[in-house]
Coordinates of C-alpha atoms in Angstrom, one line a residue:
M1 CA 19.7 6.4 -33.4
K2 CA 21.5 4.0 -31.1
T3 CA 19.8 0.6 -30.6
Q4 CA 20.3 -1.6 -27.5
S5 CA 18.9 -4.9 -26.4
L6 CA 17.7 -6.3 -23.0
H7 CA 19.1 -3.6 -20.7
L8 CA 18.6 0.0 -21.7
K9 CA 21.8 1.9 -21.0
A10 CA 22.9 5.5 -21.2
P11 CA 23.4 6.5 -24.8
D12 CA 26.4 8.4 -23.5
N13 CA 27.3 10.5 -20.5
W14 CA 24.8 10.2 -17.5
V15 CA 21.3 8.8 -16.9
N16 CA 19.4 8.0 -13.8
D17 CA 15.6 7.9 -13.0
P18 CA 13.2 6.3 -15.5
N19 CA 10.4 8.7 -16.4
G20 CA 7.2 8.7 -18.4
F21 CA 7.0 4.9 -18.8
I22 CA 4.0 4.1 -20.9
Y23 CA 2.6 1.9 -23.7
Y24 CA 1.4 4.3 -26.4
N25 CA 0.4 3.8 -30.0
G26 CA 2.1 0.4 -30.3
Y27 CA 5.3 1.3 -28.6
Y28 CA 6.7 1.3 -25.1
H29 CA 8.1 4.8 -24.4
L30 CA 10.6 5.2 -21.6
F31 CA 12.0 8.7 -20.9
Y32 CA 14.8 9.1 -18.4
Q33 CA 16.8 11.7 -16.5
Y34 CA 19.7 12.6 -18.7
F35 CA 22.7 14.9 -18.4
P36 CA 24.0 15.2 -22.0
Y37 CA 27.2 17.1 -21.2
G38 CA 29.3 14.6 -19.3
P39 CA 29.2 11.3 -17.3
R40 CA 28.1 13.1 -14.1
W41 CA 24.9 14.4 -12.4
G42 CA 23.9 17.9 -13.6
T43 CA 21.1 20.0 -15.1
M44 CA 18.5 17.4 -15.9
H45 CA 17.0 16.9 -19.4
W46 CA 14.7 14.1 -20.5
G47 CA 16.1 11.5 -22.9
H48 CA 13.7 9.2 -24.8
A49 CA 13.8 5.6 -25.9
V50 CA 11.1 3.4 -27.5
S51 CA 10.6 -0.3 -27.9
R52 CA 8.0 -2.6 -29.5
D53 CA 8.7 -5.5 -27.1
L54 CA 10.6 -4.3 -24.0
V55 CA 13.6 -6.1 -25.3
T56 CA 15.1 -4.0 -28.2
W57 CA 15.3 -0.3 -27.5
E58 CA 16.0 2.7 -29.7
H59 CA 17.2 6.0 -28.3
K60 CA 15.3 8.9 -29.8
G61 CA 17.3 11.8 -28.4
L62 CA 16.1 14.7 -26.2
A63 CA 12.5 15.1 -25.3
L64 CA 12.5 17.8 -22.6
Y65 CA 15.1 20.5 -21.8
P66 CA 15.0 23.6 -19.6
T67 CA 13.3 26.6 -21.2
T68 CA 11.1 28.4 -18.6
R69 CA 11.6 30.1 -15.3
A70 CA 10.0 27.1 -13.5
D71 CA 12.4 24.5 -15.0
Q72 CA 15.4 26.7 -15.8
N73 CA 17.7 24.5 -13.8
G74 CA 16.3 21.1 -14.7
C75 CA 13.4 18.9 -15.9
F76 CA 13.3 16.4 -13.2
S77 CA 11.3 13.2 -12.7
G78 CA 7.7 12.6 -13.7
S79 CA 5.3 10.3 -15.5
A80 CA 3.1 10.0 -18.6
I81 CA -0.6 9.6 -19.4
E82 CA -2.6 9.2 -22.6
E83 CA -5.8 11.3 -23.2
D84 CA -7.7 11.7 -26.4
G85 CA -4.9 10.1 -28.3
K86 CA -2.3 12.6 -27.0
L87 CA 0.6 11.9 -24.7
Y88 CA 0.9 14.1 -21.7
L89 CA 4.0 14.3 -19.5
V90 CA 4.0 15.7 -16.0
Y91 CA 7.3 16.5 -14.3
T92 CA 9.1 18.5 -11.7
G93 CA 10.8 21.7 -12.8
V94 CA 13.6 23.1 -10.6
R95 CA 14.7 26.7 -10.3
Y96 CA 17.9 27.5 -8.4
E97 CA 17.8 30.5 -6.1
V98 CA 21.5 30.5 -5.5
V99 CA 23.6 28.9 -8.3
N100 CA 27.0 27.5 -7.4
P101 CA 29.6 29.9 -8.8
E102 CA 32.0 27.0 -9.3
D103 CA 29.5 24.8 -11.2
P104 CA 26.3 26.3 -12.9
H105 CA 24.8 22.8 -12.9
T106 CA 24.4 22.8 -9.1
C107 CA 23.1 25.1 -6.4
L108 CA 24.4 26.1 -3.0
D109 CA 23.0 24.7 0.2
E110 CA 19.8 23.2 -1.5
Q111 CA 18.5 26.7 -2.2
F112 CA 16.0 25.9 -4.9
E113 CA 12.3 25.6 -5.4
S114 CA 10.3 22.9 -7.2
A115 CA 7.1 23.1 -9.3
Q116 CA 5.1 20.6 -11.3
L117 CA 4.7 21.1 -15.0
L118 CA 2.6 19.6 -17.8
I119 CA 3.5 19.3 -21.5
C120 CA 1.6 17.6 -24.4
S121 CA 2.6 15.8 -27.6
E122 CA 0.4 14.8 -30.5
D123 CA 2.5 11.8 -31.4
G124 CA 4.7 11.0 -28.3
Y125 CA 7.9 12.2 -30.0
H126 CA 7.6 15.9 -30.5
F127 CA 7.3 18.3 -27.6
D128 CA 7.1 22.1 -27.7
N129 CA 9.7 23.0 -25.1
E130 CA 9.5 26.7 -26.0
Q131 CA 5.7 27.4 -25.8
G132 CA 4.1 24.2 -24.6
K133 CA 4.9 24.0 -20.9
E134 CA 2.3 24.8 -18.2
V135 CA 2.8 25.0 -14.4
I136 CA 0.0 22.9 -12.9
I137 CA 1.1 22.8 -9.2
P138 CA 3.3 25.7 -8.1
P139 CA 5.9 25.4 -5.3
V140 CA 4.3 24.4 -2.0
T141 CA 3.8 27.4 0.2
N142 CA 2.0 25.8 3.1
P143 CA 4.6 24.1 5.4
S144 CA 1.9 22.0 7.0
I145 CA 1.3 20.3 3.7
G146 CA 4.8 19.8 2.3
D147 CA 8.1 21.3 1.4
R148 CA 8.8 24.2 -1.1
T149 CA 12.1 22.7 -2.1
H150 CA 11.7 18.9 -1.7
T151 CA 8.3 18.2 -3.3
R152 CA 8.7 16.3 -6.6
D153 CA 8.2 13.4 -9.0
P154 CA 4.5 13.4 -9.9
K155 CA 3.0 10.0 -10.8
I156 CA -0.4 10.5 -12.5
W157 CA -3.2 8.0 -13.2
R158 CA -6.8 8.1 -14.3
S159 CA -9.6 6.6 -12.1
R160 CA -13.3 6.3 -12.6
D161 CA -14.2 9.9 -12.7
A162 CA -11.1 12.1 -12.3
W163 CA -7.3 12.3 -12.6
Y164 CA -5.1 11.6 -9.6
L165 CA -1.5 12.5 -8.8
I166 CA 0.9 11.5 -6.1
L167 CA 3.9 13.6 -5.1
G168 CA 6.9 12.8 -2.9
S169 CA 7.7 15.3 -0.1
T170 CA 9.1 15.8 3.4
M171 CA 7.8 17.3 6.6
G172 CA 10.6 19.7 7.7
E173 CA 13.2 17.2 6.5
K174 CA 12.3 15.1 9.4
Y175 CA 10.2 12.4 7.8
G176 CA 9.0 11.6 4.3
E177 CA 5.4 11.8 3.1
V178 CA 3.3 11.5 0.0
L179 CA 0.8 14.1 -1.2
F180 CA -2.4 13.4 -3.2
Y181 CA -4.0 15.7 -5.7
R182 CA -7.1 15.4 -7.9
S183 CA -8.1 17.1 -11.2
E184 CA -11.1 17.0 -13.6
D185 CA -9.2 18.3 -16.6
L186 CA -5.4 17.7 -16.2
H187 CA -4.8 21.5 -15.8
T188 CA -6.4 22.5 -12.5
W189 CA -5.3 20.4 -9.5
T190 CA -6.5 20.4 -5.9
Y191 CA -4.6 19.1 -2.9
I192 CA -6.7 16.4 -1.1
N193 CA -4.7 14.5 1.4
K194 CA -1.3 13.2 2.6
A195 CA 0.3 10.1 4.2
F196 CA 3.4 9.4 6.2
K197 CA 5.0 6.9 8.6
G198 CA 7.8 8.6 10.6
P199 CA 11.5 9.4 10.8
E200 CA 12.6 5.7 10.8
Y201 CA 11.2 5.5 7.2
G202 CA 13.5 8.2 5.8
W203 CA 13.5 12.0 5.8
M204 CA 12.2 12.3 2.3
W205 CA 10.0 10.1 0.1
E206 CA 10.7 10.6 -3.6
C207 CA 9.6 8.8 -6.8
P208 CA 6.3 7.5 -5.3
D209 CA 4.1 5.2 -7.4
Y210 CA 0.7 3.9 -6.3
F211 CA -1.3 1.4 -8.4
E212 CA -3.8 -1.5 -8.0
T213 CA -3.1 -5.1 -8.8
E214 CA -5.4 -8.1 -8.8
G215 CA -4.2 -8.9 -5.3
G216 CA -4.6 -5.3 -3.9
G217 CA -2.9 -1.9 -3.9
V218 CA 0.9 -1.4 -3.9
L219 CA 2.9 1.7 -3.0
L220 CA 6.5 2.1 -4.3
L221 CA 8.7 4.9 -3.0
S222 CA 12.3 5.8 -2.7
A223 CA 13.1 6.7 0.9
M224 CA 16.1 9.0 1.4
G225 CA 18.2 8.4 4.5
L226 CA 16.5 5.1 5.2
L227 CA 19.7 3.1 6.1
N228 CA 22.2 4.0 8.8
N229 CA 24.6 1.1 8.5
G230 CA 27.6 2.9 7.1
E231 CA 27.0 1.9 3.5
K232 CA 27.2 4.5 0.8
E233 CA 23.6 4.1 -0.4
R234 CA 21.5 5.3 2.5
N235 CA 18.6 6.0 0.1
Q236 CA 16.6 2.9 -0.8
S237 CA 13.5 2.0 -2.8
I238 CA 10.9 0.1 -0.8
C239 CA 7.3 -1.2 -1.4
F240 CA 4.2 -1.7 0.7
P241 CA 1.0 -3.6 0.3
V242 CA -1.6 -0.8 0.9
A243 CA -5.3 0.0 0.9
F244 CA -6.3 3.3 -0.8
D245 CA -9.6 5.1 -0.5
E246 CA -10.2 7.1 -3.7
D247 CA -12.9 9.4 -2.3
T248 CA -10.7 10.7 0.5
C249 CA -7.3 10.0 -0.9
S250 CA -6.4 8.3 2.3
I251 CA -4.0 5.3 2.2
Q252 CA -3.3 2.7 4.8
I253 CA 0.5 1.9 4.9
P254 CA 1.6 -1.0 7.1
D255 CA 4.7 -0.8 9.3
D256 CA 6.6 -3.6 7.4
Y257 CA 8.0 -3.1 3.9
Q258 CA 9.9 -5.0 1.3
Y259 CA 12.9 -3.8 -0.5
L260 CA 12.2 -3.3 -4.2
D261 CA 15.3 -5.3 -4.9
Y262 CA 17.6 -6.9 -2.4
G263 CA 20.8 -6.0 -4.3
L264 CA 20.1 -2.5 -3.0
D265 CA 21.4 -1.0 -6.3
L266 CA 18.0 -0.2 -7.9
Y267 CA 16.4 3.2 -7.3
A268 CA 13.5 5.4 -8.5
P269 CA 11.2 2.7 -9.8
Q270 CA 8.3 3.5 -12.2
T271 CA 5.5 1.3 -13.4
T272 CA 3.0 1.2 -16.3
L273 CA 0.6 -1.3 -17.9
D274 CA 2.0 -3.4 -20.7
A275 CA 0.1 -4.2 -24.0
D276 CA -1.6 -7.1 -22.2
G277 CA -2.7 -5.1 -19.1
R278 CA 0.1 -6.4 -16.8
R279 CA 1.6 -4.0 -14.3
I280 CA 5.3 -3.7 -15.2
M281 CA 8.2 -1.9 -13.4
T282 CA 11.6 -0.7 -14.3
A283 CA 14.2 1.2 -12.2
C284 CA 17.6 2.7 -12.6
V285 CA 20.8 0.9 -11.6
R286 CA 23.1 3.0 -9.5
M287 CA 26.6 2.6 -10.8
P288 CA 29.7 3.7 -8.8
K289 CA 31.9 4.5 -11.8
V290 CA 31.9 5.2 -15.5
A291 CA 31.6 2.0 -17.7
E292 CA 33.8 1.2 -20.6
G293 CA 32.7 3.6 -23.4
G294 CA 32.3 6.6 -21.2
W295 CA 28.7 6.2 -20.0
I296 CA 27.1 5.7 -16.6
G297 CA 23.6 4.6 -15.7
M298 CA 21.2 1.9 -16.9
F299 CA 17.9 0.3 -16.2
C300 CA 16.9 -3.2 -14.9
S301 CA 14.9 -5.6 -17.1
P302 CA 11.1 -4.8 -17.0
R303 CA 9.4 -6.9 -14.3
V304 CA 5.7 -7.9 -13.8
V305 CA 4.5 -6.7 -10.4
E306 CA 1.9 -8.9 -8.6
R307 CA 0.6 -8.8 -5.0
Q308 CA -0.3 -12.2 -3.4
D309 CA -1.2 -12.7 0.2
G310 CA 0.4 -9.4 1.1
H311 CA 3.7 -10.2 -0.6
I312 CA 4.8 -8.3 -3.7
F313 CA 6.4 -10.3 -6.5
F314 CA 8.6 -8.9 -9.2
R315 CA 8.6 -11.5 -12.0
M316 CA 10.6 -11.6 -15.2
H317 CA 8.5 -10.2 -18.0
P318 CA 7.4 -12.9 -20.5
N319 CA 9.0 -11.0 -23.4
I320 CA 12.4 -11.0 -21.6
R321 CA 12.2 -14.8 -20.9
K322 CA 11.1 -15.4 -24.5
A323 CA 14.1 -13.5 -25.8
Y324 CA 16.4 -16.0 -24.3
S325 CA 15.4 -18.8 -26.6
K326 CA 18.6 -20.1 -28.1
A327 CA 20.0 -22.8 -25.7
L328 CA 23.7 -22.8 -24.8
G329 CA 23.2 -26.2 -23.1
N330 CA 24.0 -27.8 -19.8
I331 CA 26.8 -27.1 -17.3
T332 CA 29.3 -29.0 -19.3
E333 CA 28.8 -26.5 -22.2
L334 CA 28.3 -23.3 -20.1
N335 CA 32.1 -22.8 -19.8
A336 CA 34.5 -20.0 -20.6
S337 CA 34.1 -20.1 -24.3
A338 CA 30.3 -20.0 -24.0
L339 CA 30.2 -17.1 -21.6
S340 CA 32.9 -15.0 -23.2
G341 CA 31.5 -12.5 -25.6
I342 CA 27.8 -12.8 -24.8
T343 CA 27.8 -10.8 -21.5
E344 CA 27.3 -7.6 -23.5
S345 CA 24.1 -8.8 -25.2
G346 CA 23.1 -10.9 -22.2
C347 CA 22.5 -14.5 -21.3
L348 CA 20.1 -16.3 -19.0
V349 CA 21.3 -19.0 -16.6
S350 CA 18.6 -21.2 -14.9
L351 CA 19.3 -23.6 -12.0
D352 CA 18.0 -25.1 -8.8
L353 CA 20.1 -24.6 -5.6
T354 CA 20.0 -26.7 -2.5
E355 CA 21.6 -25.9 0.9
N356 CA 25.2 -24.6 0.5
E357 CA 25.4 -25.1 -3.2
S358 CA 26.9 -22.2 -5.1
L359 CA 27.5 -20.8 -8.6
D360 CA 30.3 -18.4 -9.5
I361 CA 29.6 -16.5 -12.8
G362 CA 32.7 -14.6 -13.8
G363 CA 33.6 -13.7 -10.2
Y364 CA 30.0 -13.1 -9.0
L365 CA 29.2 -15.7 -6.4
I366 CA 25.6 -16.9 -5.7
T367 CA 25.1 -19.2 -2.7
R368 CA 22.1 -20.7 -0.9
K369 CA 22.3 -20.5 2.9
G370 CA 19.2 -22.0 4.5
N371 CA 16.2 -20.6 2.7
R372 CA 18.1 -17.5 1.7
I373 CA 20.1 -16.6 -1.4
V374 CA 23.3 -14.7 -0.8
T375 CA 25.4 -13.0 -3.5
D376 CA 28.9 -11.7 -3.3
R377 CA 30.4 -9.3 -5.9
T378 CA 33.6 -8.4 -4.1
V379 CA 35.9 -9.4 -7.0
V380 CA 33.8 -7.7 -9.7
Y381 CA 33.0 -4.3 -8.0
P382 CA 35.1 -1.3 -7.2
S383 CA 36.5 -1.1 -3.7
F384 CA 35.6 2.0 -1.8
E385 CA 34.4 3.0 1.6
G386 CA 30.8 2.1 2.1
A387 CA 30.6 -0.2 -0.9
H388 CA 27.8 -2.7 -0.7
L389 CA 29.3 -6.1 -1.7
I390 CA 27.2 -8.9 -0.2
S391 CA 23.4 -9.1 -0.6
E392 CA 20.9 -11.4 1.0
T393 CA 17.2 -12.2 0.6
P394 CA 14.8 -12.9 3.4
D395 CA 13.8 -16.5 3.8
A396 CA 12.3 -17.7 0.5
D397 CA 8.9 -19.4 1.2
H398 CA 8.2 -20.8 -2.3
N399 CA 10.8 -23.5 -2.6
N400 CA 10.3 -26.4 -5.0
P401 CA 8.7 -29.6 -3.6
D402 CA 12.2 -31.3 -3.5
G403 CA 13.6 -28.5 -1.3
T404 CA 15.4 -26.7 -4.0
C405 CA 15.3 -23.0 -4.7
H406 CA 14.9 -22.0 -8.3
L407 CA 17.0 -19.2 -9.8
D408 CA 16.9 -17.4 -13.2
V409 CA 20.0 -15.3 -13.6
I410 CA 20.3 -12.6 -16.3
V411 CA 23.9 -11.8 -17.0
D412 CA 25.4 -8.9 -19.0
S413 CA 28.6 -7.0 -18.8
N414 CA 27.5 -4.5 -16.1
L415 CA 24.5 -6.0 -14.5
I416 CA 23.5 -9.3 -13.0
E417 CA 19.9 -10.0 -12.0
V418 CA 19.0 -13.0 -9.8
Y419 CA 15.3 -13.9 -9.8
V420 CA 14.5 -16.1 -6.9
N421 CA 11.5 -18.5 -7.1
D422 CA 9.9 -16.6 -10.0
G423 CA 10.3 -13.2 -8.5
E424 CA 9.5 -13.8 -4.9
Y425 CA 12.7 -11.8 -4.4
V426 CA 15.2 -10.3 -6.8
I427 CA 18.9 -9.4 -6.3
S428 CA 20.2 -7.0 -9.0
S429 CA 23.9 -6.0 -8.9
A430 CA 26.0 -3.6 -10.9
V431 CA 29.3 -5.3 -11.8
Y432 CA 32.5 -4.5 -13.6
G433 CA 35.1 -6.8 -15.2
L434 CA 33.3 -10.1 -15.3
K435 CA 35.6 -13.0 -16.1
P436 CA 34.6 -15.4 -18.9
E437 CA 34.3 -18.4 -16.6
V438 CA 31.7 -20.3 -14.6
R439 CA 32.4 -22.4 -11.5
Y440 CA 29.9 -24.4 -9.5
N441 CA 29.6 -26.5 -6.4
G442 CA 27.3 -29.5 -6.2
I443 CA 24.7 -28.3 -8.6
R444 CA 23.1 -31.1 -10.6
E445 CA 22.1 -29.1 -13.7
I446 CA 22.5 -25.6 -15.1
R447 CA 20.9 -24.5 -18.3
G448 CA 22.2 -21.5 -20.2
Y449 CA 20.3 -19.5 -22.8
T450 CA 21.4 -16.6 -25.0
T451 CA 19.4 -14.2 -27.2
M452 CA 18.4 -14.7 -30.7
S453 CA 17.7 -11.9 -33.2
A454 CA 15.9 -8.7 -32.3
D455 CA 12.7 -10.0 -33.9
F456 CA 12.5 -13.1 -31.7

């Protein structure tokens, strides 16, 4: 099977949402939305990749595919849990009521229904798609609770005495909401409560993820129709510091939110616990066109999620940082010959920026303006109406004592990730056609690192 390093990418054709992210029996398992018939969105299957270290990934082929009435038009997003040594997947199955006669992989006028299904594996690799699926939450029929069509993406977790599940939904396609369910046995689920904010937070909330950190609760969600600024990607992933009451499944969601990532390319985040108990997150990178090799869709590097004083940090995972252990040297050595040929496998560039200093990596410009980091990918991104080209963080509060702002920049051929002040903010940007050159303005020192072997 195909092996990849650092950024997991589509093995071919199309991928989007990460699903079933879990550390199980010594491996990280990451399933993903996969259309195996072409580089486009279509009837969803689940692809499957595994890794021992979050750095080197091996694709394992198909895990789920449509076989029942409830999922006949797609196995959509969901999550994973371990119980009694077995791996359980919960996911959204879709059934079209009116199939598009011009394209059997789509429906007409959003005429479909969604149910939540469960499937079990003894080893995390083999799933009985023919006989092993069970509908655990049928399509919602009570419009005061949620939507029959747009209720999806179950995220499951175990608490002190029961299983809990959160679903994304909408109230009449006017505002997004999350629904909470509880179960004693993974098979029988009871609706408990719901939470929402209002129309200004998007008409639909999908891919919700609630979890606790040492600093408090965090809610991630992907809000559809959040932005109305003329850019193509109106749907954006956001996060809130929250307080959750397990007994009543009530959640306090503040008015203010952070973007998951200020590049605005990441979507559908999902978290799990790593081998050391850290909460880690990945998300899909939205790409505007097919990459060289005929594939589209990839995932950001895994990030450690921490909440401190109400702020949510997304830090580079220690395994990722450790992988970049072979030094390229300082700025005098980080030149065209050093950068050329390593963008596919990845390199790390570390530096401190003061006011108005800038770094240009292959046409991707990073500049500090005040306490904000601004990136510009105009020359390494396709030009089309609504393209998001310039990204900017809020004011960074955690500057170094000398007034500099520290950046760690991961570079590969189709993705650049800019970690600001150890994950206070991150800007991740899909890119195309990076040039093998580095230019800088006023920066005292830049260190470059590339990867060693897979068994670093």
